[in-house]
Amino acid sequence: MNKDTTVGLGLHDVARMLRREFDRRARAQGLTRARWQVLWNLSLREGIHQAALAEIMDVAPISLTRQLERLEEEGLVERRVDQTDRRRLRLYLTDQAAPALESLRELAMGVRHQALAGIEADDIDILVRVLGRMRANLCQRTEKEE
Amino acid sequence: MNKDTTVGLGLHDVARMLRREFDRRARAQGLTRARWQVLWNLSLREGIHQAALAEIMDVAPISLTRQLERLEEEGLVERRVDQTDRRRLRLYLTDQAAPALESLRELAMGVRHQALAGIEADDIDILVRVLGRMRANLCQRTEKEE
DNA sequence: AACTTATAATAAGCAAGCTTATTACATGAA
DNA sequence: TTCATGTAATAAGCTTGCTTATTATAAGTT
């Protein structure tokens, strides 16, 4: 109806539904989507420290801290003090993380399959491209106007 | 990199960024995106009761209840007991709601403009269409498998 | 060396969503 | 009419994210 509001609200709703569906399926595994996402990003850059990972994920550092605390409790992540700068904690996955990552990746593919049913491959490519551009447009880190 | 995960996580991230940007700009108005969204949906169907609106928005009834409590406190929404079924509360906007809706709609257009900068109109149409389809794919109300 | 300034991580407290459980009212069957 | 069942709204408590404020460590200046 009012097209001006369709994009933002639509994205918001679909993202919430995806999260809900994922978490519903993943409940048996004991991991939520948010924690899985941290594991996933971390798996690409082991040894990174928290602030840097938070910046890459464009999440507030404190948000990441809490996820990492739980992941550490659950034995999936290890945090070691950086000896060259003792403020920093370097992050590593444990052996337990690999199977968890794999099973959640499969689960995510299942949700993805449900969500994208009946949508043209070309349109999915466009979706991914547009999301990337939107992310860049919004990522301008708080755009400190001095 | 791994394309299987790009859609879900991308959507999630972009939705979060949109919300953050919107709420950042709207802070002066004292309204958040979630409350504005309730007002917006309500404006299209005044007199509806809570459970029906929750279903349309695909949100848990309790989530809506809390938003409506605050909106009522703030004087933007009125809840009147339905006389034919006294369990129900019918919802109405107050006079204060109209200007709030309008100013937030403008604000939303500003965020939208930032987010969509440099993206082809055709691609935006595709985005909206794909989101609609995804929503339908995911909306299958909890899919009670009996 | 002492002092300021910057940065990594965390603490406190708020917002929004969810699941599960309660309470009040409706409705259909005995 | 009474009793069981169903439904609208809410309560309690969890998760995830945010902003703002603290604390510990680094690093640069005088």
GROMACS .gro file of C-alpha atoms (C1' of nucleotides) in nm:
model
  352
    1MET     CA    1   0.000   0.000   0.000
    2ASN     CA    2   0.238   0.267   0.118
    3LYS     CA    3   0.553   0.171  -0.058
    4ASP     CA    4   0.775   0.405   0.138
    5THR     CA    5   0.750   0.189   0.442
    6THR     CA    6   0.760  -0.149   0.276
    7VAL     CA    7   1.132  -0.201   0.264
    8GLY     CA    8   1.226  -0.125   0.621
    9LEU     CA    9   0.935  -0.293   0.789
   10GLY     CA   10   0.951  -0.585   0.549
   11LEU     CA   11   1.314  -0.645   0.624
   12HIS     CA   12   1.256  -0.617   0.993
   13ASP     CA   13   0.968  -0.863   0.987
   14VAL     CA   14   1.140  -1.117   0.766
   15ALA     CA   15   1.455  -1.102   0.975
   16ARG     CA   16   1.253  -1.164   1.290
   17MET     CA   17   1.071  -1.454   1.130
   18LEU     CA   18   1.396  -1.607   1.012
   19ARG     CA   19   1.543  -1.580   1.358
   20ARG     CA   20   1.235  -1.729   1.515
   21GLU     CA   21   1.226  -2.020   1.274
   22PHE     CA   22   1.596  -2.085   1.317
   23ASP     CA   23   1.581  -2.073   1.693
   24ARG     CA   24   1.277  -2.295   1.695
   25ARG     CA   25   1.460  -2.561   1.499
   26ALA     CA   26   1.786  -2.512   1.684
   27ARG     CA   27   1.640  -2.534   2.030
   28ALA     CA   28   1.727  -2.903   2.054
   29GLN     CA   29   2.092  -2.818   1.988
   30GLY     CA   30   2.096  -2.570   2.274
   31LEU     CA   31   2.238  -2.297   2.058
   32THR     CA   32   2.063  -1.987   1.932
   33ARG     CA   33   2.119  -1.806   1.611
   34ALA     CA   34   2.308  -1.522   1.775
   35ARG     CA   35   2.562  -1.755   1.930
   36TRP     CA   36   2.599  -1.951   1.612
   37GLN     CA   37   2.665  -1.628   1.424
   38VAL     CA   38   2.946  -1.541   1.661
   39LEU     CA   39   3.099  -1.884   1.617
   40TRP     CA   40   3.071  -1.855   1.244
   41ASN     CA   41   3.241  -1.516   1.226
   42LEU     CA   42   3.505  -1.627   1.469
   43SER     CA   43   3.581  -1.940   1.271
   44LEU     CA   44   3.697  -1.718   0.986
   45ARG     CA   45   3.943  -1.522   1.199
   46GLU     CA   46   4.066  -1.717   1.499
   47GLY     CA   47   4.299  -1.524   1.726
   48ILE     CA   48   4.118  -1.195   1.672
   49HIS     CA   49   4.039  -0.987   1.979
   50GLN     CA   50   3.694  -0.888   2.090
   51ALA     CA   51   3.682  -0.526   1.986
   52ALA     CA   52   3.798  -0.609   1.634
   53LEU     CA   53   3.542  -0.885   1.595
   54ALA     CA   54   3.270  -0.655   1.725
   55GLU     CA   55   3.367  -0.399   1.465
   56ILE     CA   56   3.359  -0.653   1.186
   57MET     CA   57   3.019  -0.776   1.297
   58ASP     CA   58   2.906  -0.416   1.348
   59VAL     CA   59   2.779  -0.498   1.693
   60ALA     CA   60   2.837  -0.311   2.017
   61PRO     CA   61   3.138  -0.458   2.199
   62ILE     CA   62   2.934  -0.528   2.510
   63SER     CA   63   2.686  -0.730   2.307
   64LEU     CA   64   2.965  -0.953   2.189
   65THR     CA   65   3.115  -0.978   2.537
   66ARG     CA   66   2.801  -1.135   2.672
   67GLN     CA   67   2.773  -1.387   2.393
   68LEU     CA   68   3.135  -1.483   2.439
   69GLU     CA   69   3.089  -1.529   2.812
   70ARG     CA   70   2.818  -1.782   2.746
   71LEU     CA   71   3.006  -1.951   2.466
   72GLU     CA   72   3.304  -1.985   2.696
   73GLU     CA   73   3.087  -2.132   2.972
   74GLU     CA   74   2.949  -2.378   2.721
   75GLY     CA   75   3.301  -2.474   2.625
   76LEU     CA   76   3.287  -2.364   2.262
   77VAL     CA   77   3.520  -2.068   2.281
   78GLU     CA   78   3.842  -1.992   2.463
   79ARG     CA   79   3.964  -1.645   2.555
   80ARG     CA   80   4.334  -1.590   2.619
   81VAL     CA   81   4.495  -1.270   2.735
   82ASP     CA   82   4.718  -1.113   2.472
   83GLN     CA   83   5.065  -1.092   2.623
   84THR     CA   84   5.169  -0.793   2.419
   85ASP     CA   85   4.864  -0.592   2.528
   86ARG     CA   86   4.712  -0.726   2.842
   87ARG     CA   87   4.383  -0.542   2.791
   88ARG     CA   88   4.304  -0.763   2.497
   89LEU     CA   89   4.147  -1.107   2.493
   90ARG     CA   90   4.226  -1.322   2.192
   91LEU     CA   91   3.954  -1.559   2.082
   92TYR     CA   92   3.979  -1.922   1.977
   93LEU     CA   93   3.732  -2.199   1.903
   94THR     CA   94   3.759  -2.522   2.096
   95ASP     CA   95   3.733  -2.869   1.950
   96GLN     CA   96   3.371  -2.883   2.050
   97ALA     CA   97   3.291  -2.592   1.822
   98ALA     CA   98   3.351  -2.769   1.492
   99PRO     CA   99   3.061  -3.017   1.511
  100ALA     CA  100   2.830  -2.750   1.651
  101LEU     CA  101   2.919  -2.520   1.365
  102GLU     CA  102   2.856  -2.790   1.112
  103SER     CA  103   2.522  -2.900   1.247
  104LEU     CA  104   2.399  -2.544   1.273
  105ARG     CA  105   2.517  -2.467   0.924
  106GLU     CA  106   2.303  -2.752   0.798
  107LEU     CA  107   2.014  -2.629   1.003
  108ALA     CA  108   2.056  -2.281   0.857
  109MET     CA  109   2.044  -2.428   0.509
  110GLY     CA  110   1.714  -2.590   0.598
  111VAL     CA  111   1.566  -2.261   0.708
  112ARG     CA  112   1.708  -2.092   0.403
  113HIS     CA  113   1.547  -2.352   0.183
  114GLN     CA  114   1.210  -2.290   0.343
  115ALA     CA  115   1.243  -1.914   0.324
  116LEU     CA  116   1.355  -1.900  -0.037
  117ALA     CA  117   1.117  -2.159  -0.177
  118GLY     CA  118   0.989  -2.058  -0.516
  119ILE     CA  119   1.219  -1.761  -0.557
  120GLU     CA  120   1.429  -1.725  -0.874
  121ALA     CA  121   1.803  -1.771  -0.836
  122ASP     CA  122   1.859  -1.440  -1.014
  123ASP     CA  123   1.639  -1.264  -0.765
  124ILE     CA  124   1.829  -1.418  -0.477
  125ASP     CA  125   2.153  -1.288  -0.624
  126ILE     CA  126   2.000  -0.944  -0.644
  127LEU     CA  127   1.880  -0.972  -0.288
  128VAL     CA  128   2.228  -1.056  -0.165
  129ARG     CA  129   2.382  -0.775  -0.365
  130VAL     CA  130   2.125  -0.522  -0.245
  131LEU     CA  131   2.169  -0.627   0.115
  132GLY     CA  132   2.543  -0.579   0.082
  133ARG     CA  133   2.496  -0.231  -0.049
  134MET     CA  134   2.244  -0.144   0.221
  135ARG     CA  135   2.480  -0.271   0.481
  136ALA     CA  136   2.754  -0.049   0.346
  137ASN     CA  137   2.517   0.247   0.336
  138LEU     CA  138   2.421   0.198   0.698
  139CYS     CA  139   2.755   0.092   0.832
  140GLN     CA  140   2.910   0.436   0.824
  141ARG     CA  141   3.023   0.397   1.177
  142THR     CA  142   2.796   0.635   1.358
  143GLU     CA  143   2.909   0.898   1.111
  144LYS     CA  144   3.064   1.121   1.370
  145GLU     CA  145   2.988   1.464   1.236
  146GLU     CA  146   3.270   1.602   1.447
  147MET     CA  147   3.237  -1.638   0.081
  148ASN     CA  148   2.995  -1.904   0.194
  149LYS     CA  149   2.685  -1.814   0.004
  150ASP     CA  150   2.459  -2.045   0.197
  151THR     CA  151   2.471  -1.823   0.496
  152THR     CA  152   2.469  -1.488   0.325
  153VAL     CA  153   2.098  -1.435   0.297
  154GLY     CA  154   1.991  -1.506   0.651
  155LEU     CA  155   2.274  -1.334   0.827
  156GLY     CA  156   2.268  -1.048   0.581
  157LEU     CA  157   1.902  -0.987   0.639
  158HIS     CA  158   1.947  -1.006   1.011
  159ASP     CA  159   2.233  -0.760   1.011
  160VAL     CA  160   2.070  -0.512   0.779
  161ALA     CA  161   1.748  -0.522   0.977
  162ARG     CA  162   1.939  -0.452   1.296
  163MET     CA  163   2.127  -0.167   1.137
  164LEU     CA  164   1.806  -0.017   1.005
  165ARG     CA  165   1.648  -0.036   1.347
  166ARG     CA  166   1.950   0.117   1.511
  167GLU     CA  167   1.967   0.402   1.264
  168PHE     CA  168   1.595   0.468   1.291
  169ASP     CA  169   1.595   0.464   1.669
  170ARG     CA  170   1.900   0.686   1.678
  171ARG     CA  171   1.725   0.948   1.468
  172ALA     CA  172   1.391   0.903   1.641
  173ARG     CA  173   1.525   0.935   1.990
  174ALA     CA  174   1.438   1.303   2.002
  175GLN     CA  175   1.077   1.216   1.922
  176GLY     CA  176   1.059   0.978   2.214
  177LEU     CA  177   0.926   0.697   1.999
  178THR     CA  178   1.104   0.385   1.890
  179ARG     CA  179   1.062   0.197   1.570
  180ALA     CA  180   0.863  -0.081   1.732
  181ARG     CA  181   0.605   0.157   1.870
  182TRP     CA  182   0.582   0.345   1.546
  183GLN     CA  183   0.521   0.019   1.363
  184VAL     CA  184   0.232  -0.062   1.593
  185LEU     CA  185   0.081   0.282   1.533
  186TRP     CA  186   0.124   0.240   1.162
  187ASN     CA  187  -0.047  -0.098   1.146
  188LEU     CA  188  -0.319   0.020   1.377
  189SER     CA  189  -0.389   0.327   1.166
  190LEU     CA  190  -0.493   0.097   0.885
  191ARG     CA  191  -0.745  -0.095   1.095
  192GLU     CA  192  -0.880   0.107   1.383
  193GLY     CA  193  -1.122  -0.078   1.606
  194ILE     CA  194  -0.939  -0.408   1.569
  195HIS     CA  195  -0.869  -0.607   1.885
  196GLN     CA  196  -0.529  -0.703   2.012
  197ALA     CA  197  -0.513  -1.068   1.918
  198ALA     CA  198  -0.617  -0.995   1.561
  199LEU     CA  199  -0.360  -0.719   1.524
  200ALA     CA  200  -0.093  -0.946   1.669
  201GLU     CA  201  -0.178  -1.210   1.415
  202ILE     CA  202  -0.162  -0.963   1.127
  203MET     CA  203   0.176  -0.837   1.247
  204ASP     CA  204   0.285  -1.195   1.313
  205VAL     CA  205   0.400  -1.103   1.659
  206ALA     CA  206   0.330  -1.280   1.988
  207PRO     CA  207   0.022  -1.127   2.155
  208ILE     CA  208   0.215  -1.048   2.469
  209SER     CA  209   0.470  -0.851   2.268
  210LEU     CA  210   0.193  -0.633   2.135
  211THR     CA  211   0.032  -0.598   2.477
  212ARG     CA  212   0.342  -0.437   2.618
  213GLN     CA  213   0.377  -0.194   2.332
  214LEU     CA  214   0.013  -0.096   2.363
  215GLU     CA  215   0.046  -0.039   2.736
  216ARG     CA  216   0.319   0.212   2.673
  217LEU     CA  217   0.142   0.373   2.381
  218GLU     CA  218  -0.166   0.412   2.599
  219GLU     CA  219   0.040   0.569   2.879
  220GLU     CA  220   0.188   0.807   2.626
  221GLY     CA  221  -0.162   0.901   2.516
  222LEU     CA  222  -0.131   0.781   2.156
  223VAL     CA  223  -0.366   0.484   2.174
  224GLU     CA  224  -0.693   0.414   2.347
  225ARG     CA  225  -0.816   0.068   2.445
  226ARG     CA  226  -1.190   0.016   2.496
  227VAL     CA  227  -1.355  -0.300   2.616
  228ASP     CA  228  -1.567  -0.464   2.349
  229GLN     CA  229  -1.920  -0.479   2.486
  230THR     CA  230  -2.018  -0.788   2.290
  231ASP     CA  231  -1.715  -0.982   2.416
  232ARG     CA  232  -1.573  -0.836   2.730
  233ARG     CA  233  -1.246  -1.025   2.699
  234ARG     CA  234  -1.154  -0.813   2.400
  235LEU     CA  235  -0.997  -0.471   2.392
  236ARG     CA  236  -1.066  -0.266   2.082
  237LEU     CA  237  -0.790  -0.031   1.975
  238TYR     CA  238  -0.812   0.329   1.858
  239LEU     CA  239  -0.562   0.602   1.784
  240THR     CA  240  -0.596   0.931   1.967
  241ASP     CA  241  -0.565   1.276   1.813
  242GLN     CA  242  -0.206   1.291   1.927
  243ALA     CA  243  -0.120   0.993   1.711
  244ALA     CA  244  -0.164   1.162   1.374
  245PRO     CA  245   0.126   1.410   1.400
  246ALA     CA  246   0.349   1.146   1.556
  247LEU     CA  247   0.271   0.908   1.272
  248GLU     CA  248   0.346   1.173   1.016
  249SER     CA  249   0.676   1.284   1.162
  250LEU     CA  250   0.795   0.928   1.203
  251ARG     CA  251   0.691   0.844   0.851
  252GLU     CA  252   0.913   1.125   0.729
  253LEU     CA  253   1.191   1.005   0.949
  254ALA     CA  254   1.153   0.655   0.809
  255MET     CA  255   1.181   0.793   0.458
  256GLY     CA  256   1.507   0.956   0.557
  257VAL     CA  257   1.650   0.630   0.680
  258ARG     CA  258   1.518   0.454   0.374
  259HIS     CA  259   1.689   0.709   0.154
  260GLN     CA  260   2.019   0.651   0.329
  261ALA     CA  261   1.985   0.274   0.316
  262LEU     CA  262   1.887   0.253  -0.049
  263ALA     CA  263   2.129   0.510  -0.184
  264GLY     CA  264   2.272   0.404  -0.517
  265ILE     CA  265   2.043   0.104  -0.562
  266GLU     CA  266   1.847   0.062  -0.884
  267ALA     CA  267   1.471   0.109  -0.863
  268ASP     CA  268   1.422  -0.225  -1.035
  269ASP     CA  269   1.632  -0.396  -0.774
  270ILE     CA  270   1.430  -0.236  -0.498
  271ASP     CA  271   1.112  -0.370  -0.653
  272ILE     CA  272   1.265  -0.714  -0.662
  273LEU     CA  273   1.373  -0.678  -0.300
  274VAL     CA  274   1.021  -0.592  -0.193
  275ARG     CA  275   0.875  -0.876  -0.392
  276VAL     CA  276   1.125  -1.129  -0.259
  277LEU     CA  277   1.068  -1.016   0.098
  278GLY     CA  278   0.696  -1.063   0.052
  279ARG     CA  279   0.747  -1.414  -0.070
  280MET     CA  280   0.989  -1.496   0.210
  281ARG     CA  281   0.742  -1.365   0.459
  282ALA     CA  282   0.473  -1.590   0.318
  283ASN     CA  283   0.711  -1.885   0.323
  284LEU     CA  284   0.792  -1.828   0.688
  285CYS     CA  285   0.454  -1.718   0.807
  286GLN     CA  286   0.299  -2.063   0.808
  287ARG     CA  287   0.165  -2.006   1.151
  288THR     CA  288   0.383  -2.233   1.360
  289GLU     CA  289   0.287  -2.508   1.119
  290LYS     CA  290   0.117  -2.721   1.379
  291GLU     CA  291   0.198  -3.068   1.256
  292GLU     CA  292  -0.103  -3.200   1.443
  293DA     C1'  293   5.894   0.962   3.649
  294DA     C1'  294   5.423   1.172   3.666
  295DC     C1'  295   5.013   1.298   3.417
  296DT     C1'  296   4.692   1.307   3.064
  297DT     C1'  297   4.454   1.076   2.712
  298DA     C1'  298   4.301   0.669   2.464
  299DT     C1'  299   4.143   0.197   2.432
  300DA     C1'  300   3.978  -0.315   2.578
  301DA     C1'  301   3.664  -0.519   2.834
  302DT     C1'  302   3.290  -0.512   3.142
  303DA     C1'  303   2.878  -0.340   3.445
  304DA     C1'  304   2.415  -0.138   3.486
  305DG     C1'  305   2.002  -0.073   3.313
  306DC     C1'  306   1.662  -0.027   2.914
  307DA     C1'  307   1.387  -0.208   2.486
  308DA     C1'  308   1.169  -0.563   2.224
  309DG     C1'  309   1.081  -1.011   2.122
  310DC     C1'  310   0.981  -1.493   2.271
  311DT     C1'  311   0.787  -1.923   2.552
  312DT     C1'  312   0.516  -2.084   2.913
  313DA     C1'  313   0.173  -2.009   3.270
  314DT     C1'  314  -0.250  -1.746   3.469
  315DT     C1'  315  -0.683  -1.518   3.486
  316DA     C1'  316  -1.129  -1.364   3.315
  317DC     C1'  317  -1.478  -1.428   3.011
  318DA     C1'  318  -1.744  -1.719   2.624
  319DT     C1'  319  -1.945  -2.103   2.447
  320DG     C1'  320  -2.101  -2.569   2.368
  321DA     C1'  321  -2.252  -3.012   2.577
  322DA     C1'  322  -2.465  -3.285   2.950
  323DT     C1'  323  -2.816  -2.484   3.453
  324DT     C1'  324  -2.368  -2.651   3.519
  325DC     C1'  325  -1.937  -2.804   3.364
  326DA     C1'  326  -1.570  -2.861   3.034
  327DT     C1'  327  -1.328  -2.648   2.690
  328DG     C1'  328  -1.158  -2.253   2.439
  329DT     C1'  329  -0.988  -1.780   2.381
  330DA     C1'  330  -0.828  -1.265   2.505
  331DA     C1'  331  -0.527  -1.048   2.765
  332DT     C1'  332  -0.163  -1.041   3.086
  333DA     C1'  333   0.235  -1.203   3.407
  334DA     C1'  334   0.697  -1.404   3.474
  335DG     C1'  335   1.118  -1.474   3.317
  336DC     C1'  336   1.462  -1.547   2.923
  337DT     C1'  337   1.751  -1.369   2.509
  338DT     C1'  338   1.971  -1.022   2.242
  339DG     C1'  339   2.077  -0.584   2.140
  340DC     C1'  340   2.167  -0.095   2.275
  341DT     C1'  341   2.352   0.341   2.545
  342DT     C1'  342   2.614   0.520   2.905
  343DA     C1'  343   2.945   0.464   3.274
  344DT     C1'  344   3.362   0.205   3.504
  345DT     C1'  345   3.797  -0.016   3.541
  346DA     C1'  346   4.248  -0.166   3.389
  347DT     C1'  347   4.608  -0.116   3.083
  348DA     C1'  348   4.882   0.148   2.707
  349DA     C1'  349   5.100   0.521   2.520
  350DG     C1'  350   5.233   0.990   2.461
  351DT     C1'  351   5.375   1.449   2.693
  352DT     C1'  352   5.606   1.730   2.995
   0.00000   0.00000   0.00000
